[in-house]
PDB file of N, CA and C and ligand atoms in Angstrom:
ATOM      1  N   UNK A  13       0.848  -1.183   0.000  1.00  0.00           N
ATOM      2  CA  UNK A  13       0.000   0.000   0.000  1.00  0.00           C
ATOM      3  C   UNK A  13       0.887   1.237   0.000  1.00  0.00           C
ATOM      4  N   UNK A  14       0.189   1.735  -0.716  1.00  0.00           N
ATOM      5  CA  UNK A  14       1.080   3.496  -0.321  1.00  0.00           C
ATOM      6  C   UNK A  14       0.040   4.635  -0.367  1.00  0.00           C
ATOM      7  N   UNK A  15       0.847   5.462   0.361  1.00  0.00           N
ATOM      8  CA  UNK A  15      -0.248   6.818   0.705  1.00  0.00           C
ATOM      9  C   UNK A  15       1.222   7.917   0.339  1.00  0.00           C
ATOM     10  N   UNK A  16       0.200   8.909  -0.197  1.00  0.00           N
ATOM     11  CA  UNK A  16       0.642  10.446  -0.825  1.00  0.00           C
ATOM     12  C   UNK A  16      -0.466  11.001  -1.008  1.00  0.00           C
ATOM     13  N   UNK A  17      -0.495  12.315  -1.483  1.00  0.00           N
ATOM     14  CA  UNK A  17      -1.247  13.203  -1.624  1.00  0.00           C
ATOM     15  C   UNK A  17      -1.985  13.324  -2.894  1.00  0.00           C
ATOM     16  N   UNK A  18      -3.112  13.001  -3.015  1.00  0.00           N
ATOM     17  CA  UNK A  18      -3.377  12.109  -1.909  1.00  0.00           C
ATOM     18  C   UNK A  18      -4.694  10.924  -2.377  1.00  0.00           C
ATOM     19  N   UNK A  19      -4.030  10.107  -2.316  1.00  0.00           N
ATOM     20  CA  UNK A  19      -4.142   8.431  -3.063  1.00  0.00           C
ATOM     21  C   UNK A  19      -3.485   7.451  -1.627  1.00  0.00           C
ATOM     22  N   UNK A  20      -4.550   6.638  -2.394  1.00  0.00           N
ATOM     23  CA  UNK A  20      -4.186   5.539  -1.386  1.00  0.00           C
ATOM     24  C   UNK A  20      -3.819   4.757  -2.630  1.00  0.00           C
ATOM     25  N   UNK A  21      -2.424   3.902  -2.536  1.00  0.00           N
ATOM     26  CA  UNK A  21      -2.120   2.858  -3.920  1.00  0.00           C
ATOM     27  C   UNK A  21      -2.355   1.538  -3.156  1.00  0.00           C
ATOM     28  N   UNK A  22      -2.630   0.355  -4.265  1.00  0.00           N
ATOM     29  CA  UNK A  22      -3.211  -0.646  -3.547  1.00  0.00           C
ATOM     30  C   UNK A  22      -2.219  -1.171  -4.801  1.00  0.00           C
ATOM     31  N   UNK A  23      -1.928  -2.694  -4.619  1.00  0.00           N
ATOM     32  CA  UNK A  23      -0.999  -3.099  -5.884  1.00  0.00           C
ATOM     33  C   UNK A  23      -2.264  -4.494  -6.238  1.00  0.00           C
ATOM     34  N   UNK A  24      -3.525  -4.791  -5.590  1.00  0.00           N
ATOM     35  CA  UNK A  24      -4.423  -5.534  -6.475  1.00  0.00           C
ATOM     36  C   UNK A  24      -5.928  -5.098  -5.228  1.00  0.00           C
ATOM     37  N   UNK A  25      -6.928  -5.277  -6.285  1.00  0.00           N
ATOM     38  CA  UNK A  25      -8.313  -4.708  -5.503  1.00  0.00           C
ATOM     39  C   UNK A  25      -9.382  -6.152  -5.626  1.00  0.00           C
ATOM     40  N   UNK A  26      -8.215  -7.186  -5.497  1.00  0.00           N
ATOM     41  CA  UNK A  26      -9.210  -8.729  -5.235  1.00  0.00           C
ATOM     42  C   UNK A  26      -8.233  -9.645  -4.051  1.00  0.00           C
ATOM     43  N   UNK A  27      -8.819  -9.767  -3.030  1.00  0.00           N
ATOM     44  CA  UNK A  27      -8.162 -10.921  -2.313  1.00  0.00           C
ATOM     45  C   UNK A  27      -9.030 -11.958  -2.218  1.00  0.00           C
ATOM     46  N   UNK A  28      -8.189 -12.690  -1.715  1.00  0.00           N
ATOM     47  CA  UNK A  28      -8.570 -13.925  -1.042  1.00  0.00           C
ATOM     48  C   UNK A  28      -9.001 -13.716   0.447  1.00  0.00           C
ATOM     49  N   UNK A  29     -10.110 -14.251   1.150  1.00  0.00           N
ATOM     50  CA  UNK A  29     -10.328 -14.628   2.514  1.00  0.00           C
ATOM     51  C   UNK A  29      -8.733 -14.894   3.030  1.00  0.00           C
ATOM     52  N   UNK A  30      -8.555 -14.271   4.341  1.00  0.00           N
ATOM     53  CA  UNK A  30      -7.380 -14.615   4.959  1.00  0.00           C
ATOM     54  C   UNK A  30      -6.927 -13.496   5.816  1.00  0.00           C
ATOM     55  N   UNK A  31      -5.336 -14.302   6.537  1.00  0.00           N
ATOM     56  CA  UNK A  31      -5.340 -12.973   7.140  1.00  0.00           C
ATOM     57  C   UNK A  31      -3.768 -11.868   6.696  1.00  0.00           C
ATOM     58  N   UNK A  32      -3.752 -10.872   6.851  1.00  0.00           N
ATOM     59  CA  UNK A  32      -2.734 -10.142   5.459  1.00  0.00           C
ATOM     60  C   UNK A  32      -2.078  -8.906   6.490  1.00  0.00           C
ATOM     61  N   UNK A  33      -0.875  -9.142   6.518  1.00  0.00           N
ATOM     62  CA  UNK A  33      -0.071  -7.702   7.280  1.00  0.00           C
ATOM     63  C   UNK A  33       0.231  -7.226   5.576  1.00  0.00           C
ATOM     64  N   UNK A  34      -0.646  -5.557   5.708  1.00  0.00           N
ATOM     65  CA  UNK A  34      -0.211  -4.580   4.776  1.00  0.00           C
ATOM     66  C   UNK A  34       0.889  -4.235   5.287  1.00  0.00           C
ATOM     67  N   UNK A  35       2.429  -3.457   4.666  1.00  0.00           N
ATOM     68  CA  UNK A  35       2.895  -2.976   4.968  1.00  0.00           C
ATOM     69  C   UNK A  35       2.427  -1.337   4.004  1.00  0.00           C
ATOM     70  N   UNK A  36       2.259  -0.531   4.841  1.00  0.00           N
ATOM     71  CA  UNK A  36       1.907   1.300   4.243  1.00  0.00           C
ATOM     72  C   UNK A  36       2.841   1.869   4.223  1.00  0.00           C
ATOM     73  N   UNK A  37       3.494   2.267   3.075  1.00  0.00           N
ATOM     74  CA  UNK A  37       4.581   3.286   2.711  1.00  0.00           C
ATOM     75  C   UNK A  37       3.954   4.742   2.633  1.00  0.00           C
ATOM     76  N   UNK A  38       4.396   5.923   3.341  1.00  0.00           N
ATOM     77  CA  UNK A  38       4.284   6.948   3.331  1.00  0.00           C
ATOM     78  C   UNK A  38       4.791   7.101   2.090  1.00  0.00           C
ATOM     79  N   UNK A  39       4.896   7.378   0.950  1.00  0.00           N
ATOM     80  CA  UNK A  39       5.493   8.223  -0.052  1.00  0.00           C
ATOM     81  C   UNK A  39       5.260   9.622  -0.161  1.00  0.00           C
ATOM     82  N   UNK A  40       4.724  10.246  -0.009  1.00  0.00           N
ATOM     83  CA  UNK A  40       4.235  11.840   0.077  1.00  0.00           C
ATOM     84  C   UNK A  40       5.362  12.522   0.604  1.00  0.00           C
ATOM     85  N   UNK A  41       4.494  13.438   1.069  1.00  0.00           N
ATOM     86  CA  UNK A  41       5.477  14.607   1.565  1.00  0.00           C
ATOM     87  C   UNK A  41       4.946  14.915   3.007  1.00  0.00           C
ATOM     88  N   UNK A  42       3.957  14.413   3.590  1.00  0.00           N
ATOM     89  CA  UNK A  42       3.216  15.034   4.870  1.00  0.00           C
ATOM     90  C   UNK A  42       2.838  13.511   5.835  1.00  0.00           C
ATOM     91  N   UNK A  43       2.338  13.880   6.925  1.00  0.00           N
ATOM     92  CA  UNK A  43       2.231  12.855   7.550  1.00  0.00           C
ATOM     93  C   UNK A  43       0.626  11.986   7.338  1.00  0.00           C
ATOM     94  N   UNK A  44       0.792  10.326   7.233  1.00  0.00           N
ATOM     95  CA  UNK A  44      -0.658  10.065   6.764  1.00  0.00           C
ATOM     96  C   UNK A  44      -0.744   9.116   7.846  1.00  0.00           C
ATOM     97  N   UNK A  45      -1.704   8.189   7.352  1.00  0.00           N
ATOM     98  CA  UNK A  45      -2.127   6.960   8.272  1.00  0.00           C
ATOM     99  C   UNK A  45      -2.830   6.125   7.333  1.00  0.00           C
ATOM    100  N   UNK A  46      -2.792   4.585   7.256  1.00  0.00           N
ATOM    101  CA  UNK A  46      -3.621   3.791   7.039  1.00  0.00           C
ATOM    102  C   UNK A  46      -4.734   3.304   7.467  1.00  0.00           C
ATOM    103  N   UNK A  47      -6.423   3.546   7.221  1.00  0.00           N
ATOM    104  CA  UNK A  47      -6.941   2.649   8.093  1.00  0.00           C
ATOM    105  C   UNK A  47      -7.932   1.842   7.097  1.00  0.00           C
ATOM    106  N   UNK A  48      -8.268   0.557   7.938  1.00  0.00           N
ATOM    107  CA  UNK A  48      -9.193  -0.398   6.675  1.00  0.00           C
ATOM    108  C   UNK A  48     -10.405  -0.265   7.515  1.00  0.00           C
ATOM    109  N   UNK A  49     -11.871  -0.183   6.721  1.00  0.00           N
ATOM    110  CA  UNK A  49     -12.871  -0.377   7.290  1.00  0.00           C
ATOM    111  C   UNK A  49     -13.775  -1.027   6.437  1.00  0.00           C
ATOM    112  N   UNK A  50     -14.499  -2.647   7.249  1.00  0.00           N
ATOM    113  CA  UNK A  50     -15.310  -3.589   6.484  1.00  0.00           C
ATOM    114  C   UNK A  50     -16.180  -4.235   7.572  1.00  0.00           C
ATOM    115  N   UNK A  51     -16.818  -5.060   6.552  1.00  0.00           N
ATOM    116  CA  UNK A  51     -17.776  -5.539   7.129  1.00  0.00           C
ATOM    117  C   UNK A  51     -17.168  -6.861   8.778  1.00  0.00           C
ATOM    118  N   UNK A  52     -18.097  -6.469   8.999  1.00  0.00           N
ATOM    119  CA  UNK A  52     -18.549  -6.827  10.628  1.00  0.00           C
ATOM    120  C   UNK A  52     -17.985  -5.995  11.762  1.00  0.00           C
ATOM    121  N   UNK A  53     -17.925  -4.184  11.510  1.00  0.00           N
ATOM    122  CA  UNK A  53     -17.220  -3.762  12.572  1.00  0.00           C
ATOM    123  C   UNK A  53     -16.058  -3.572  12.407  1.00  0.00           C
ATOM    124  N   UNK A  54     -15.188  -4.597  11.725  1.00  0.00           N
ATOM    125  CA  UNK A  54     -13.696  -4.030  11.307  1.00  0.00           C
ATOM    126  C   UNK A  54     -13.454  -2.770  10.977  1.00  0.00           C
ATOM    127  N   UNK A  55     -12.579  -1.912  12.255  1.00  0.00           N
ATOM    128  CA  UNK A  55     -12.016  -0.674  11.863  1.00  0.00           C
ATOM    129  C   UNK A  55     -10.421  -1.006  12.448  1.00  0.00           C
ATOM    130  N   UNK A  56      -9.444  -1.308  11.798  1.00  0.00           N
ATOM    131  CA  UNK A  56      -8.218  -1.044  12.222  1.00  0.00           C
ATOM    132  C   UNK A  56      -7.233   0.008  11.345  1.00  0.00           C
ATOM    133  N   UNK A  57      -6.545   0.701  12.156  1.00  0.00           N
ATOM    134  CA  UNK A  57      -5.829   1.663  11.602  1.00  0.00           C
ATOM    135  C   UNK A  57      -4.424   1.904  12.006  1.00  0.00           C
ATOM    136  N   UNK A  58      -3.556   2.574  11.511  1.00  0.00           N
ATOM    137  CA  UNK A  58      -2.081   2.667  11.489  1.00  0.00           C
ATOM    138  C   UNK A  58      -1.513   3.685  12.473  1.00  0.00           C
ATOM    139  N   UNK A  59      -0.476   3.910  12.928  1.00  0.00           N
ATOM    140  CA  UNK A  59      -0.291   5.314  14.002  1.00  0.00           C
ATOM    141  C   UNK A  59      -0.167   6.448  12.558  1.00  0.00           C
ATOM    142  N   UNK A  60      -0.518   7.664  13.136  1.00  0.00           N
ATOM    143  CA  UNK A  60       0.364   8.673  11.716  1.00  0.00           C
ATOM    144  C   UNK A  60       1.629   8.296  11.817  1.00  0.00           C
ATOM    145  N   UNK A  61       1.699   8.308  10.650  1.00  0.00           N
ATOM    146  CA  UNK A  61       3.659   8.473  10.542  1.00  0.00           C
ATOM    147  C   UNK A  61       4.000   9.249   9.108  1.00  0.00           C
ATOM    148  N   UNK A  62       5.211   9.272   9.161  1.00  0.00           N
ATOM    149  CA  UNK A  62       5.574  10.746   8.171  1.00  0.00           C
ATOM    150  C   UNK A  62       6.233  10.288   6.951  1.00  0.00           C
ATOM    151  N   UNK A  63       6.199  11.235   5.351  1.00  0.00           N
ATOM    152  CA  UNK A  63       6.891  10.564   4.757  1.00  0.00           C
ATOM    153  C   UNK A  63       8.596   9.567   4.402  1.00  0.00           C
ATOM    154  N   UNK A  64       8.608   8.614   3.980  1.00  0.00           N
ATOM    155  CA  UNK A  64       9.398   7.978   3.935  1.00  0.00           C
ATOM    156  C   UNK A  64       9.126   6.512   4.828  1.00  0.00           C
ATOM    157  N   UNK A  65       8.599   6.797   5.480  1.00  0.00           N
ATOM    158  CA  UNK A  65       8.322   5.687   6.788  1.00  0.00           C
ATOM    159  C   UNK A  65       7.597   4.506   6.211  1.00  0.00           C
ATOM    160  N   UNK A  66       7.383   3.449   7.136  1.00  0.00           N
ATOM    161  CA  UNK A  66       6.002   2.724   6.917  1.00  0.00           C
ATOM    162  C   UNK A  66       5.541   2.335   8.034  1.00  0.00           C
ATOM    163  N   UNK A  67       4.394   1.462   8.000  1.00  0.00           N
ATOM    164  CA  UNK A  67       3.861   1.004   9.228  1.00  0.00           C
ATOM    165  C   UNK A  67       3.386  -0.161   8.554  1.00  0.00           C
ATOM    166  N   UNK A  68       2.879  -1.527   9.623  1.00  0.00           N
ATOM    167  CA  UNK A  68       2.458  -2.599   9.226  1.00  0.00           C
ATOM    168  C   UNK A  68       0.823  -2.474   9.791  1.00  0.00           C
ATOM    169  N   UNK A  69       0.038  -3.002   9.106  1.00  0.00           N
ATOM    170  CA  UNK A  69      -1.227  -2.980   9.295  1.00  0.00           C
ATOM    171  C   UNK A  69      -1.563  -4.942   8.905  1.00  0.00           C
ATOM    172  N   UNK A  70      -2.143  -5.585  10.151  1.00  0.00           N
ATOM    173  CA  UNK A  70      -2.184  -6.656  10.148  1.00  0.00           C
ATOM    174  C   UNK A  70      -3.654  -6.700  10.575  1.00  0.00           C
ATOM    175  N   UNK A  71      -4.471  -7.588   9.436  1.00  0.00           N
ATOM    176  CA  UNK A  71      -5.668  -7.708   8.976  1.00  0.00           C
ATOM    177  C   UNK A  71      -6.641  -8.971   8.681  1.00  0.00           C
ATOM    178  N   UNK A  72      -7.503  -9.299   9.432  1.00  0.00           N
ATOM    179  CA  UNK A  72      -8.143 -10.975   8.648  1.00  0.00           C
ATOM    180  C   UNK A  72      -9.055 -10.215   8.285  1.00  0.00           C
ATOM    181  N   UNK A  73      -9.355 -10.848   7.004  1.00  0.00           N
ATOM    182  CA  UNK A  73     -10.339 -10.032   5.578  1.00  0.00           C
ATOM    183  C   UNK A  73     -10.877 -11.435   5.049  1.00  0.00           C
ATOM    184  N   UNK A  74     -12.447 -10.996   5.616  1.00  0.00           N
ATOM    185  CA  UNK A  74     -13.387 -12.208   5.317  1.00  0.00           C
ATOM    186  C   UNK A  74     -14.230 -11.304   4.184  1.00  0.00           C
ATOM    187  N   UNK A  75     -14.922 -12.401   3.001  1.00  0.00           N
ATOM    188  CA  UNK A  75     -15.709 -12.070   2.241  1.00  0.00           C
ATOM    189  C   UNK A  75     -16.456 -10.509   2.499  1.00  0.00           C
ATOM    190  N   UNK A  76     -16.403  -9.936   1.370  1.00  0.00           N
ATOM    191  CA  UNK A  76     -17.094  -8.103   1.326  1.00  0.00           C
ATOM    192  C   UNK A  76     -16.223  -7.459   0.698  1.00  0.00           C
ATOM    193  N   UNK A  77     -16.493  -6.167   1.157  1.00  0.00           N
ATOM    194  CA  UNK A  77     -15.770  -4.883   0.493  1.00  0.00           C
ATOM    195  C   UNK A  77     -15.089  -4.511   1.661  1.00  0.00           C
ATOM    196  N   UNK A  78     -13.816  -3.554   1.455  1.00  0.00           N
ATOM    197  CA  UNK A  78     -13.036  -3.073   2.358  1.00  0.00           C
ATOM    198  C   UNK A  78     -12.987  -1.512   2.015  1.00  0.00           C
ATOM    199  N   UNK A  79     -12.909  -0.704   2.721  1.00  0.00           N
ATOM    200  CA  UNK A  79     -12.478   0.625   2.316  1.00  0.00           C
ATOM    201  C   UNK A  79     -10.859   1.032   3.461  1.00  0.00           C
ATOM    202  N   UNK A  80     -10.395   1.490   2.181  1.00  0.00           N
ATOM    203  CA  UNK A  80      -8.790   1.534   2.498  1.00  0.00           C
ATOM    204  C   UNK A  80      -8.419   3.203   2.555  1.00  0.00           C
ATOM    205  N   UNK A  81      -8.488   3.709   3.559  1.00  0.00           N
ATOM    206  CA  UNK A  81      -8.244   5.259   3.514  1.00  0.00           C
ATOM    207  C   UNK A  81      -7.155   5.391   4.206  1.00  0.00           C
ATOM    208  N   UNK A  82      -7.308   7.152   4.368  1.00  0.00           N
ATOM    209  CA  UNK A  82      -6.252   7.879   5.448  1.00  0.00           C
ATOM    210  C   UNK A  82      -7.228   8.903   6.061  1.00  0.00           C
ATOM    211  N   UNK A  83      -7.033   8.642   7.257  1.00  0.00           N
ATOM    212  CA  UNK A  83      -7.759   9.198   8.277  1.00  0.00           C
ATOM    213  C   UNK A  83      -7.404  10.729   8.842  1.00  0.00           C
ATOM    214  N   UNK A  84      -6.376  11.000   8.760  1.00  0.00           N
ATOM    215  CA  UNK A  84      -5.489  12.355   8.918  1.00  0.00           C
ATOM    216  C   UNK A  84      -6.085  13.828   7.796  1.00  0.00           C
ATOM    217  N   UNK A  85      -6.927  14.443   8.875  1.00  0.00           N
ATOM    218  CA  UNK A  85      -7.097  15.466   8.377  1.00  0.00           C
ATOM    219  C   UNK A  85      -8.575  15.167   7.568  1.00  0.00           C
ATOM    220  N   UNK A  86      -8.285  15.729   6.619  1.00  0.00           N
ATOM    221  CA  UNK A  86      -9.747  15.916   5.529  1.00  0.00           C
ATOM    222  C   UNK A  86      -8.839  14.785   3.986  1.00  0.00           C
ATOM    223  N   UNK A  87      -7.851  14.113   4.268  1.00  0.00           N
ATOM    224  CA  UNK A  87      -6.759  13.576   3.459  1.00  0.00           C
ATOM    225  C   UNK A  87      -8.072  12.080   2.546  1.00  0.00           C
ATOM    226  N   UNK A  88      -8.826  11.746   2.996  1.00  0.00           N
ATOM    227  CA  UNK A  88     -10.061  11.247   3.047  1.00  0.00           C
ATOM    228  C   UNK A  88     -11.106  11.838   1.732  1.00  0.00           C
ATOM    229  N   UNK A  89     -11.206  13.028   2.254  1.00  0.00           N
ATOM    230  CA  UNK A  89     -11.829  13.727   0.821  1.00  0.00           C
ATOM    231  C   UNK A  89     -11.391  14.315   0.301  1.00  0.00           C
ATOM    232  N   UNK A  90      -9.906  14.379  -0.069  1.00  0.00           N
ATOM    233  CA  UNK A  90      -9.031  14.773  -1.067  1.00  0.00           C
ATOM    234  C   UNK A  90      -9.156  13.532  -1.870  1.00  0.00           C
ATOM    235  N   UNK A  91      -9.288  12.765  -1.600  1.00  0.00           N
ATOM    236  CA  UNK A  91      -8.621  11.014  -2.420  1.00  0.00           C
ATOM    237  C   UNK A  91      -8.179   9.921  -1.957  1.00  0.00           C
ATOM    238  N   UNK A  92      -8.077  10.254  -0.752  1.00  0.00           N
ATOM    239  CA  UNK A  92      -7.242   9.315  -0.393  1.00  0.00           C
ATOM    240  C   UNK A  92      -8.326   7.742   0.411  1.00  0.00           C
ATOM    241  N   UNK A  93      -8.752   7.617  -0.429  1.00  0.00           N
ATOM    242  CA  UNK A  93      -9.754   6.488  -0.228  1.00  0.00           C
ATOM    243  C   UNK A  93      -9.312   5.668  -1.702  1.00  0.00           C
ATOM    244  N   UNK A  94      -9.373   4.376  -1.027  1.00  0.00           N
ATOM    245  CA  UNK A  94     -10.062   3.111  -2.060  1.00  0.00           C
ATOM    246  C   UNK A  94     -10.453   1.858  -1.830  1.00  0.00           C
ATOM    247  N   UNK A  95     -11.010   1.145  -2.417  1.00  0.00           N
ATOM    248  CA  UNK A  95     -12.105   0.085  -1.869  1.00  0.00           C
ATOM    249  C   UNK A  95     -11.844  -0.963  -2.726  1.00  0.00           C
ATOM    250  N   UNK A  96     -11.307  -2.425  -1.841  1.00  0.00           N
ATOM    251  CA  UNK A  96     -10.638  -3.322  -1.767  1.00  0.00           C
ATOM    252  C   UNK A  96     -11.865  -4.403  -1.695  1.00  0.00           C
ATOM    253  N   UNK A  97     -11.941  -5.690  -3.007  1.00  0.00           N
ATOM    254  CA  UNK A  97     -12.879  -6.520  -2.217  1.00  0.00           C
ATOM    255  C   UNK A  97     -12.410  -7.795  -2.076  1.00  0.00           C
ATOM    256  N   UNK A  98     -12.926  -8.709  -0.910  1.00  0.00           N
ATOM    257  CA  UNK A  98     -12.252 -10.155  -0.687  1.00  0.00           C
ATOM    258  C   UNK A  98     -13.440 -11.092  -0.910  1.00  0.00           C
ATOM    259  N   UNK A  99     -13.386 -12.056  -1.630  1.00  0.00           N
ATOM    260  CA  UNK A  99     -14.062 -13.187  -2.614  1.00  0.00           C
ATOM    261  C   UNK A  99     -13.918 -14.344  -1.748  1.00  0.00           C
ATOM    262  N   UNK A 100     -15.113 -14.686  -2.332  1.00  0.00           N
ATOM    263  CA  UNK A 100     -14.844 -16.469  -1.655  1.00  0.00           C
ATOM    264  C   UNK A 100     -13.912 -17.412  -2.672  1.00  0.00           C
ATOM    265  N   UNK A 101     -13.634 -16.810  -4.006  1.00  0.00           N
ATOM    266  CA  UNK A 101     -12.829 -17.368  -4.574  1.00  0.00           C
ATOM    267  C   UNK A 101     -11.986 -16.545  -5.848  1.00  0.00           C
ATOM    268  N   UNK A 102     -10.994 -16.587  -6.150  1.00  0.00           N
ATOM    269  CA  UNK A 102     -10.031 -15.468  -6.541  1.00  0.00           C
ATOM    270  C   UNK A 102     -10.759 -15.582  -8.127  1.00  0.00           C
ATOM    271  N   UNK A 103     -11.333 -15.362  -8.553  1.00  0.00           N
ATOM    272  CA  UNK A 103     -12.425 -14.573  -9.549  1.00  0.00           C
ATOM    273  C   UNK A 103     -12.003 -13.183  -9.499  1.00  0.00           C
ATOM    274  N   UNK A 104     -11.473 -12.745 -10.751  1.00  0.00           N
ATOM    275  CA  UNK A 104     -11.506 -11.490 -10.250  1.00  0.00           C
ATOM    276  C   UNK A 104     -12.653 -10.283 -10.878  1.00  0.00           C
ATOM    277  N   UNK A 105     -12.918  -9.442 -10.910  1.00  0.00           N
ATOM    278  CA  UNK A 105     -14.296  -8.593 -11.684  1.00  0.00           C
ATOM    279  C   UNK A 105     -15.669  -8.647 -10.957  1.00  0.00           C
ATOM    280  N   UNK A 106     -15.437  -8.970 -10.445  1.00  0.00           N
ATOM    281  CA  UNK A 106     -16.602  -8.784  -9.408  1.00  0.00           C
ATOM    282  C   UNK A 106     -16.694  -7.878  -8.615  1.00  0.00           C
ATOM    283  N   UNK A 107     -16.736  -7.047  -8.901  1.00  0.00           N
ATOM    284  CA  UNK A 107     -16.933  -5.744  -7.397  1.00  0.00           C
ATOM    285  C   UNK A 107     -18.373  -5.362  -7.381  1.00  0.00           C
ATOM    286  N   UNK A 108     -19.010  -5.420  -5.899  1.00  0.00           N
ATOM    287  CA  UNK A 108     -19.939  -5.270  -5.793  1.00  0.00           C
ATOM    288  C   UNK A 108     -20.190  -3.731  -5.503  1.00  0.00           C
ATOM    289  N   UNK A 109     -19.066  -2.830  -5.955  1.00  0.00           N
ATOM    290  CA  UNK A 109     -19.301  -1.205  -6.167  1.00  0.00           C
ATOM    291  C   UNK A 109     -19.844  -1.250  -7.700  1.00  0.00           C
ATOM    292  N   UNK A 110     -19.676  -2.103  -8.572  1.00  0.00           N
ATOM    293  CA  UNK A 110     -20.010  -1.862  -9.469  1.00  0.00           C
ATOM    294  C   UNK A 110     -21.426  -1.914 -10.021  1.00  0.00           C
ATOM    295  N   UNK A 111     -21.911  -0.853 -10.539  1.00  0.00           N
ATOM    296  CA  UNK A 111     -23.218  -1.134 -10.536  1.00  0.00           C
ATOM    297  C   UNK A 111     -23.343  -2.039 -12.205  1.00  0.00           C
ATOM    298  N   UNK A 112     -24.990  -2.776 -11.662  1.00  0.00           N
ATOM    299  CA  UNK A 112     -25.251  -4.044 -12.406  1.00  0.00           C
ATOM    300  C   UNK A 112     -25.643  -3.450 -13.765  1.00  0.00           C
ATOM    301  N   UNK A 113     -25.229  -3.760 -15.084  1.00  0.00           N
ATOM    302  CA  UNK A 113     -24.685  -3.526 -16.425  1.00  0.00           C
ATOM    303  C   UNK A 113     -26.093  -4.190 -16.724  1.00  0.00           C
ATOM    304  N   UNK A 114     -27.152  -3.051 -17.774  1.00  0.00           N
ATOM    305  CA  UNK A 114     -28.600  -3.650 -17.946  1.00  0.00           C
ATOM    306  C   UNK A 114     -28.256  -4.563 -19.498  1.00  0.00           C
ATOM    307  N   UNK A 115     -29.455  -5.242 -19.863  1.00  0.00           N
ATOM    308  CA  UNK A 115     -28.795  -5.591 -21.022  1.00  0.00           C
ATOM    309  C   UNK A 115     -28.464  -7.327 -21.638  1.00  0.00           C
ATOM    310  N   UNK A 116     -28.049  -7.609 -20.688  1.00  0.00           N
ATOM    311  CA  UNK A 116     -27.572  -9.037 -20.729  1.00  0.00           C
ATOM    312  C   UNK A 116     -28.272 -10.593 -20.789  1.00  0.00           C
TER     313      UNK A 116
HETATM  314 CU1  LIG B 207      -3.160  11.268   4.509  1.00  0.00          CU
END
Protein backbone atom coordinates (compact mmCIF):
# COMPACT_ATOMS: atom_id res chain seq x y z
CA UNK A 1 0.00 0.00 0.00
CA UNK A 2 1.08 3.50 -0.32
CA UNK A 3 -0.25 6.82 0.71
CA UNK A 4 0.64 10.45 -0.82
CA UNK A 5 -1.25 13.20 -1.62
CA UNK A 6 -3.38 12.11 -1.91
CA UNK A 7 -4.14 8.43 -3.06
CA UNK A 8 -4.19 5.54 -1.39
CA UNK A 9 -2.12 2.86 -3.92
CA UNK A 10 -3.21 -0.65 -3.55
CA UNK A 11 -1.00 -3.10 -5.88
CA UNK A 12 -4.42 -5.53 -6.48
CA UNK A 13 -8.31 -4.71 -5.50
CA UNK A 14 -9.21 -8.73 -5.23
CA UNK A 15 -8.16 -10.92 -2.31
CA UNK A 16 -8.57 -13.92 -1.04
CA UNK A 17 -10.33 -14.63 2.51
CA UNK A 18 -7.38 -14.61 4.96
CA UNK A 19 -5.34 -12.97 7.14
CA UNK A 20 -2.73 -10.14 5.46
CA UNK A 21 -0.07 -7.70 7.28
CA UNK A 22 -0.21 -4.58 4.78
CA UNK A 23 2.89 -2.98 4.97
CA UNK A 24 1.91 1.30 4.24
CA UNK A 25 4.58 3.29 2.71
CA UNK A 26 4.28 6.95 3.33
CA UNK A 27 5.49 8.22 -0.05
CA UNK A 28 4.24 11.84 0.08
CA UNK A 29 5.48 14.61 1.56
CA UNK A 30 3.22 15.03 4.87
CA UNK A 31 2.23 12.85 7.55
CA UNK A 32 -0.66 10.06 6.76
CA UNK A 33 -2.13 6.96 8.27
CA UNK A 34 -3.62 3.79 7.04
CA UNK A 35 -6.94 2.65 8.09
CA UNK A 36 -9.19 -0.40 6.68
CA UNK A 37 -12.87 -0.38 7.29
CA UNK A 38 -15.31 -3.59 6.48
CA UNK A 39 -17.78 -5.54 7.13
CA UNK A 40 -18.55 -6.83 10.63
CA UNK A 41 -17.22 -3.76 12.57
CA UNK A 42 -13.70 -4.03 11.31
CA UNK A 43 -12.02 -0.67 11.86
CA UNK A 44 -8.22 -1.04 12.22
CA UNK A 45 -5.83 1.66 11.60
CA UNK A 46 -2.08 2.67 11.49
CA UNK A 47 -0.29 5.31 14.00
CA UNK A 48 0.36 8.67 11.72
CA UNK A 49 3.66 8.47 10.54
CA UNK A 50 5.57 10.75 8.17
CA UNK A 51 6.89 10.56 4.76
CA UNK A 52 9.40 7.98 3.94
CA UNK A 53 8.32 5.69 6.79
CA UNK A 54 6.00 2.72 6.92
CA UNK A 55 3.86 1.00 9.23
CA UNK A 56 2.46 -2.60 9.23
CA UNK A 57 -1.23 -2.98 9.29
CA UNK A 58 -2.18 -6.66 10.15
CA UNK A 59 -5.67 -7.71 8.98
CA UNK A 60 -8.14 -10.98 8.65
CA UNK A 61 -10.34 -10.03 5.58
CA UNK A 62 -13.39 -12.21 5.32
CA UNK A 63 -15.71 -12.07 2.24
CA UNK A 64 -17.09 -8.10 1.33
CA UNK A 65 -15.77 -4.88 0.49
CA UNK A 66 -13.04 -3.07 2.36
CA UNK A 67 -12.48 0.62 2.32
CA UNK A 68 -8.79 1.53 2.50
CA UNK A 69 -8.24 5.26 3.51
CA UNK A 70 -6.25 7.88 5.45
CA UNK A 71 -7.76 9.20 8.28
CA UNK A 72 -5.49 12.35 8.92
CA UNK A 73 -7.10 15.47 8.38
CA UNK A 74 -9.75 15.92 5.53
CA UNK A 75 -6.76 13.58 3.46
CA UNK A 76 -10.06 11.25 3.05
CA UNK A 77 -11.83 13.73 0.82
CA UNK A 78 -9.03 14.77 -1.07
CA UNK A 79 -8.62 11.01 -2.42
CA UNK A 80 -7.24 9.32 -0.39
CA UNK A 81 -9.75 6.49 -0.23
CA UNK A 82 -10.06 3.11 -2.06
CA UNK A 83 -12.10 0.09 -1.87
CA UNK A 84 -10.64 -3.32 -1.77
CA UNK A 85 -12.88 -6.52 -2.22
CA UNK A 86 -12.25 -10.15 -0.69
CA UNK A 87 -14.06 -13.19 -2.61
CA UNK A 88 -14.84 -16.47 -1.65
CA UNK A 89 -12.83 -17.37 -4.57
CA UNK A 90 -10.03 -15.47 -6.54
CA UNK A 91 -12.43 -14.57 -9.55
CA UNK A 92 -11.51 -11.49 -10.25
CA UNK A 93 -14.30 -8.59 -11.68
CA UNK A 94 -16.60 -8.78 -9.41
CA UNK A 95 -16.93 -5.74 -7.40
CA UNK A 96 -19.94 -5.27 -5.79
CA UNK A 97 -19.30 -1.21 -6.17
CA UNK A 98 -20.01 -1.86 -9.47
CA UNK A 99 -23.22 -1.13 -10.54
CA UNK A 100 -25.25 -4.04 -12.41
CA UNK A 101 -24.68 -3.53 -16.42
CA UNK A 102 -28.60 -3.65 -17.95
CA UNK A 103 -28.79 -5.59 -21.02
CA UNK A 104 -27.57 -9.04 -20.73
CU1 LIG B 1 -3.16 11.27 4.51
Amino acid sequence: MTLTEFAVGVPQRAFAPGTYTFTARNQGQTIHALEIVGPGGLDERTTTFRGGQSEDLTVTLQPGSYELLCPVGNHRQQGMTTTITVGGDSTAGSSPQQPTAGGY
